[in-house]
Structures are given as structure tokens and as C-alpha cells.
XYZ file of N, CA, C and O in Angstrom:
392
model
N 78.579 65.819 101.874
C 79.532 65.334 103.026
C 79.583 63.844 103.034
O 78.461 62.886 103.155
N 80.803 63.172 102.758
C 81.037 61.728 102.715
C 81.498 60.985 103.822
O 81.705 60.016 103.816
N 81.521 61.855 104.966
C 81.925 61.497 106.298
C 80.831 60.289 106.806
O 79.721 60.580 106.712
N 81.321 59.380 107.429
C 80.599 58.269 108.175
C 80.869 58.434 109.631
O 82.049 58.099 109.742
N 80.009 58.828 110.452
C 80.199 59.197 111.692
C 80.072 57.723 112.637
O 79.195 57.044 112.332
N 80.898 57.351 113.500
C 80.868 56.167 114.220
C 80.969 56.260 115.609
O 82.072 56.958 116.244
N 79.883 56.013 116.624
C 80.076 56.094 117.905
C 80.957 55.184 118.307
O 80.800 53.941 118.073
N 81.982 55.466 119.148
C 82.832 54.511 119.703
C 83.038 54.720 121.429
O 83.309 56.102 121.441
N 82.660 53.781 121.990
C 82.817 53.881 123.609
C 84.382 54.070 123.786
O 85.277 53.491 123.229
N 84.346 55.502 124.402
C 86.096 55.849 124.810
C 86.707 54.827 125.736
O 86.275 54.794 126.725
N 87.873 54.599 125.212
C 88.777 53.844 126.073
C 90.002 54.239 125.907
O 90.544 55.011 124.904
N 90.956 54.308 126.969
C 92.269 54.727 127.015
C 93.084 53.610 126.807
O 93.011 52.556 127.514
N 93.948 53.560 125.709
C 94.829 52.572 125.593
C 96.143 52.499 126.419
O 96.261 53.397 127.211
N 96.847 51.447 126.395
C 97.845 50.996 127.344
C 98.865 52.115 127.326
O 99.485 52.424 128.347
N 99.033 52.618 126.011
C 100.106 53.883 125.895
C 99.586 55.203 126.238
O 100.195 56.203 126.430
N 98.160 55.282 126.768
C 97.690 56.709 127.208
C 96.903 57.241 126.218
O 96.026 58.326 126.668
N 96.884 56.810 125.058
C 96.211 57.643 124.125
C 94.737 57.096 123.891
O 94.413 55.924 124.402
N 93.709 57.967 123.465
C 92.308 57.611 123.380
C 92.011 56.851 122.115
O 92.737 57.141 121.180
N 91.288 55.852 122.355
C 91.203 54.808 121.079
C 90.399 55.583 119.908
O 90.867 55.545 118.813
N 89.568 56.727 120.094
C 88.951 57.416 119.064
C 90.181 58.265 118.301
O 90.146 58.249 117.113
N 90.871 58.789 119.033
C 92.187 59.538 118.560
C 92.791 58.709 117.671
O 93.366 59.254 116.482
N 93.376 57.622 118.296
C 94.093 56.640 117.441
C 93.404 56.202 115.944
O 94.069 56.180 115.035
N 92.056 55.935 116.271
C 91.377 55.362 114.984
C 91.331 56.447 113.883
O 91.418 56.079 112.762
N 91.228 57.873 114.477
C 91.208 58.820 113.449
C 92.463 59.374 112.770
O 92.450 59.879 111.674
N 93.345 59.028 113.526
C 94.748 59.205 112.928
C 95.436 58.280 112.022
O 95.945 58.375 111.171
N 94.956 57.007 112.538
C 95.593 55.941 111.741
C 94.723 54.927 110.887
O 95.219 54.284 109.961
N 93.361 55.434 111.112
C 92.326 54.702 110.401
C 92.436 53.044 110.548
O 92.134 52.330 109.754
N 92.718 52.743 111.968
C 92.641 51.544 112.305
C 91.957 51.244 113.716
O 92.521 52.167 114.639
N 91.159 50.192 114.020
C 90.917 49.902 115.323
C 91.921 49.039 115.964
O 91.720 47.813 115.883
N 92.878 49.562 116.724
C 94.147 48.886 117.142
C 93.750 47.827 118.327
O 94.431 47.045 118.441
N 92.562 48.335 118.782
C 92.279 47.309 119.894
C 91.395 46.132 119.620
O 91.574 44.931 119.988
N 90.326 46.215 118.810
C 89.473 45.356 118.484
C 89.683 44.766 116.879
O 89.085 43.571 116.667
N 90.359 45.432 115.851
C 90.626 45.069 114.741
C 91.965 45.311 114.238
O 92.210 46.043 113.160
N 92.887 45.101 115.061
C 94.599 45.393 114.740
C 94.602 44.705 113.329
O 94.307 43.609 112.942
N 95.271 45.546 112.450
C 95.785 45.072 111.185
C 94.964 45.341 109.947
O 95.193 44.904 108.874
N 93.642 45.791 110.384
C 92.710 46.087 109.267
C 92.349 47.448 109.140
O 92.128 48.198 110.196
N 92.691 47.983 107.928
C 92.581 49.398 107.528
C 90.988 49.934 107.583
O 89.931 49.120 107.127
N 90.639 50.923 108.184
C 89.186 51.491 108.055
C 89.318 52.588 107.052
O 90.379 53.150 106.726
N 87.936 52.746 106.404
C 87.897 53.810 105.446
C 88.259 55.191 106.046
O 88.242 55.472 106.951
N 88.879 55.809 104.974
C 89.598 57.294 105.235
C 88.232 58.512 105.831
O 88.407 59.122 106.461
N 87.022 57.912 105.184
C 85.975 58.997 105.688
C 85.266 58.500 106.990
O 84.098 59.097 107.129
N 85.730 57.409 107.622
C 85.019 56.845 108.866
C 85.698 57.855 110.037
O 86.879 57.956 109.920
N 84.782 58.390 110.705
C 85.311 59.298 111.727
C 84.732 58.833 113.107
O 83.419 58.631 113.397
N 85.650 58.388 114.175
C 85.352 57.888 115.343
C 85.024 58.960 116.153
O 85.835 59.956 116.225
N 83.937 59.057 117.043
C 83.367 59.935 117.887
C 82.928 59.334 119.173
O 81.921 58.473 119.105
N 83.379 59.962 120.261
C 83.055 59.387 121.600
C 81.902 59.907 122.133
O 81.281 59.317 123.114
N 81.259 61.210 121.789
C 80.058 61.594 122.230
C 78.938 61.119 121.214
O 78.790 61.566 120.101
N 77.968 60.253 121.862
C 76.973 59.814 120.842
C 76.064 60.876 120.296
O 75.704 60.874 119.138
N 75.809 61.988 120.958
C 75.110 63.095 120.421
C 75.629 63.712 119.173
O 74.986 64.006 118.241
N 77.025 63.922 119.249
C 77.685 64.274 118.102
C 77.733 63.240 116.974
O 77.739 63.693 115.844
N 78.074 62.260 117.493
C 78.162 61.067 116.433
C 76.663 61.108 115.581
O 77.017 60.590 114.296
N 75.695 61.229 116.080
C 74.456 60.987 115.518
C 73.749 62.308 114.973
O 72.537 62.123 114.315
N 74.262 63.532 115.255
C 73.702 64.856 115.055
C 73.371 64.768 113.380
O 73.849 64.673 112.482
N 72.117 65.028 113.301
C 71.091 65.031 112.104
C 71.339 63.721 111.221
O 70.844 63.772 110.028
N 71.436 62.799 111.763
C 71.712 61.456 110.974
C 70.159 61.119 110.496
O 69.299 61.176 111.033
N 70.311 60.476 109.174
C 69.049 60.124 108.493
C 68.922 58.631 108.829
O 67.909 58.180 108.617
N 70.213 57.960 108.865
C 70.147 56.524 109.068
C 71.194 56.044 110.244
O 72.411 56.662 110.155
N 70.758 55.115 110.918
C 71.639 54.640 112.119
C 71.629 53.180 112.008
O 70.707 52.496 111.855
N 73.151 52.715 112.132
C 73.142 51.271 112.123
C 73.532 50.900 113.465
O 74.679 51.286 113.939
N 73.111 50.072 114.263
C 73.230 49.629 115.460
C 74.000 48.332 115.374
O 73.594 47.198 115.059
N 75.259 48.197 116.291
C 75.944 47.122 116.119
C 76.644 47.091 117.454
O 77.714 47.375 117.647
N 75.939 46.948 118.533
C 76.410 46.901 119.864
C 75.764 45.837 120.585
O 74.459 45.384 120.191
N 76.129 45.404 121.793
C 75.295 44.687 122.603
C 73.982 44.983 123.002
O 73.879 46.202 123.258
N 73.060 44.118 122.846
C 71.692 44.428 123.094
C 71.270 45.174 124.382
O 70.614 45.997 124.366
N 72.056 44.761 125.468
C 71.759 45.186 126.653
C 72.130 46.803 126.872
O 71.760 47.460 127.825
N 72.756 47.487 125.795
C 73.135 48.765 125.867
C 72.130 49.762 125.028
O 72.280 50.919 125.101
N 71.289 49.116 124.259
C 70.648 49.849 123.167
C 69.645 50.669 123.804
O 69.598 51.866 123.263
N 69.037 50.713 124.926
C 67.990 51.500 125.555
C 68.650 52.735 126.022
O 68.177 53.914 125.710
N 69.760 52.499 126.752
C 70.471 53.779 127.415
C 71.028 54.669 126.152
O 71.135 55.570 126.412
N 71.454 53.997 125.096
C 72.162 54.601 123.991
C 71.056 55.512 123.277
O 71.374 56.559 122.985
N 69.816 54.981 123.022
C 68.946 55.712 122.322
C 68.258 56.781 123.296
O 67.971 57.812 122.593
N 68.354 56.773 124.563
C 67.905 57.601 125.250
C 68.871 58.922 125.140
O 68.130 60.089 125.049
N 70.077 58.870 124.965
C 71.000 59.773 124.592
C 70.850 60.534 123.362
O 71.252 61.540 123.127
N 70.269 59.671 122.504
C 70.160 60.269 121.088
C 68.863 61.009 120.956
O 68.765 62.024 119.831
N 68.119 61.099 121.699
C 66.799 61.793 121.666
C 67.085 63.202 121.334
O 67.724 63.965 122.122
N 66.574 63.927 120.216
C 66.609 65.249 119.949
C 67.978 65.494 118.988
O 68.122 66.508 118.644
N 68.859 64.516 118.837
C 69.877 64.627 118.088
C 69.756 64.147 116.550
O 70.593 64.661 115.804
N 69.072 63.035 116.160
C 68.841 62.603 115.032
C 67.606 63.505 114.186
O 66.961 64.046 114.665
N 67.789 63.318 112.895
C 66.709 63.888 111.972
C 65.418 63.214 112.397
O 65.267 61.946 112.649
N 64.412 64.080 112.168
C 62.889 63.363 112.388
C 62.569 62.134 111.687
O 61.684 61.409 112.102
N 63.101 62.108 110.395
C 62.707 60.834 109.677
C 63.753 59.832 109.651
O 63.912 59.027 108.814
N 64.747 59.962 110.732
C 65.720 58.948 110.865
C 65.035 57.755 110.806
O 64.145 57.180 111.430
N 65.799 56.653 110.219
C 65.400 55.243 110.296
C 66.757 54.294 110.999
O 67.788 54.825 110.820
N 66.453 53.405 111.536
C 67.313 52.557 112.401
C 67.396 51.270 111.719
O 66.521 50.504 111.422
N 68.750 50.698 111.743
C 68.967 49.340 111.015
C 69.622 48.648 112.287
O 70.647 48.997 112.673
N 69.166 47.422 112.732
C 69.628 46.677 113.749
C 70.625 45.355 113.352
O 70.094 44.652 112.684
N 71.788 45.427 113.739
C 72.518 44.067 113.369
C 72.931 43.537 114.910
O 73.866 42.879 115.078
N 71.983 43.892 115.914
C 72.303 43.299 116.976
C 71.853 42.078 117.380
O 70.873 41.743 116.824
N 72.770 41.056 117.886
C 72.346 39.708 118.311
C 71.776 39.580 119.737
O 72.413 40.334 120.563
N 70.662 39.128 119.890
C 69.966 38.875 120.945
C 69.153 39.854 121.383
O 68.748 41.005 120.645
N 68.160 39.577 122.274
C 67.017 40.509 122.979
C 67.178 40.941 124.187
O 67.879 40.086 124.842
N 66.755 42.047 124.516
C 66.897 42.448 125.850
C 65.409 42.467 126.432
O 64.419 43.108 125.883
N 65.120 41.780 127.352
C 63.746 41.617 128.001
C 63.729 41.563 129.497
O 64.746 41.149 130.141
N 62.630 41.858 130.084
C 62.500 41.589 131.554
C 60.998 41.255 131.858
O 60.259 40.715 130.801
N 60.562 41.388 132.941
C 59.228 41.044 133.257
C 58.068 41.622 132.432
O 56.863 41.140 132.441
N 58.373 42.814 131.885
C 57.414 43.447 130.908
C 57.496 43.295 129.574
O 56.707 43.445 128.812
N 58.340 42.391 129.124
C 58.545 41.740 127.882
C 59.729 42.482 127.148
O 60.618 42.881 127.810
N 59.646 42.557 125.856
C 60.912 43.174 125.031
C 61.013 44.714 125.539
O 60.036 45.463 125.510
């Protein structure tokens, strides 16, 4: 399977279409990367559990303040030997530390 699943926060565009649907139909992120073609095997998915189902590798490219909540939703959906690669800029910390 050569598909690459990408979780995308679902947004409704000004024309009423869902961003994930537009990305899967046109292979372009018309909101955040207009004018740039995305690979045909990239599949935008708004359900994080579906996007990571059985994944062996996860690449995180999201704002740091959302990583905790996102990971909680993934529990039980990824492969037991799954590894994560962080491209996140910044750290999320509180009075308890990181």
C-alpha cells in the first residue's frame, strides 16, 4: 500500500466544501499551500483514529500545544511498534515540567 495518510483538522472552506475533500480531489491544500501540488498517494483524513490506524511511523508537524490531546485520541489505533518523529517547534510545559 503506497498511500500516505495525513490527519487534517477539518475546516469548511468559504465555498462550503470540506478541506479534506478538496485536498483529496485536487491534490492541493487550497487554504494553506495554494498553487502547490501534493502527491497523488497522499490522503487527507479528518478522523485521527482512521488516519493513524495501524501506522508504523508517525510524523508530527502540528503546534506543540495540541500534541497531548492528539496523542490521547491515537491510543489503541497505531501499531504496537510505532515510532514518532517530531517536527514540532516549541515545547509545551506547565508547573509540572514538560
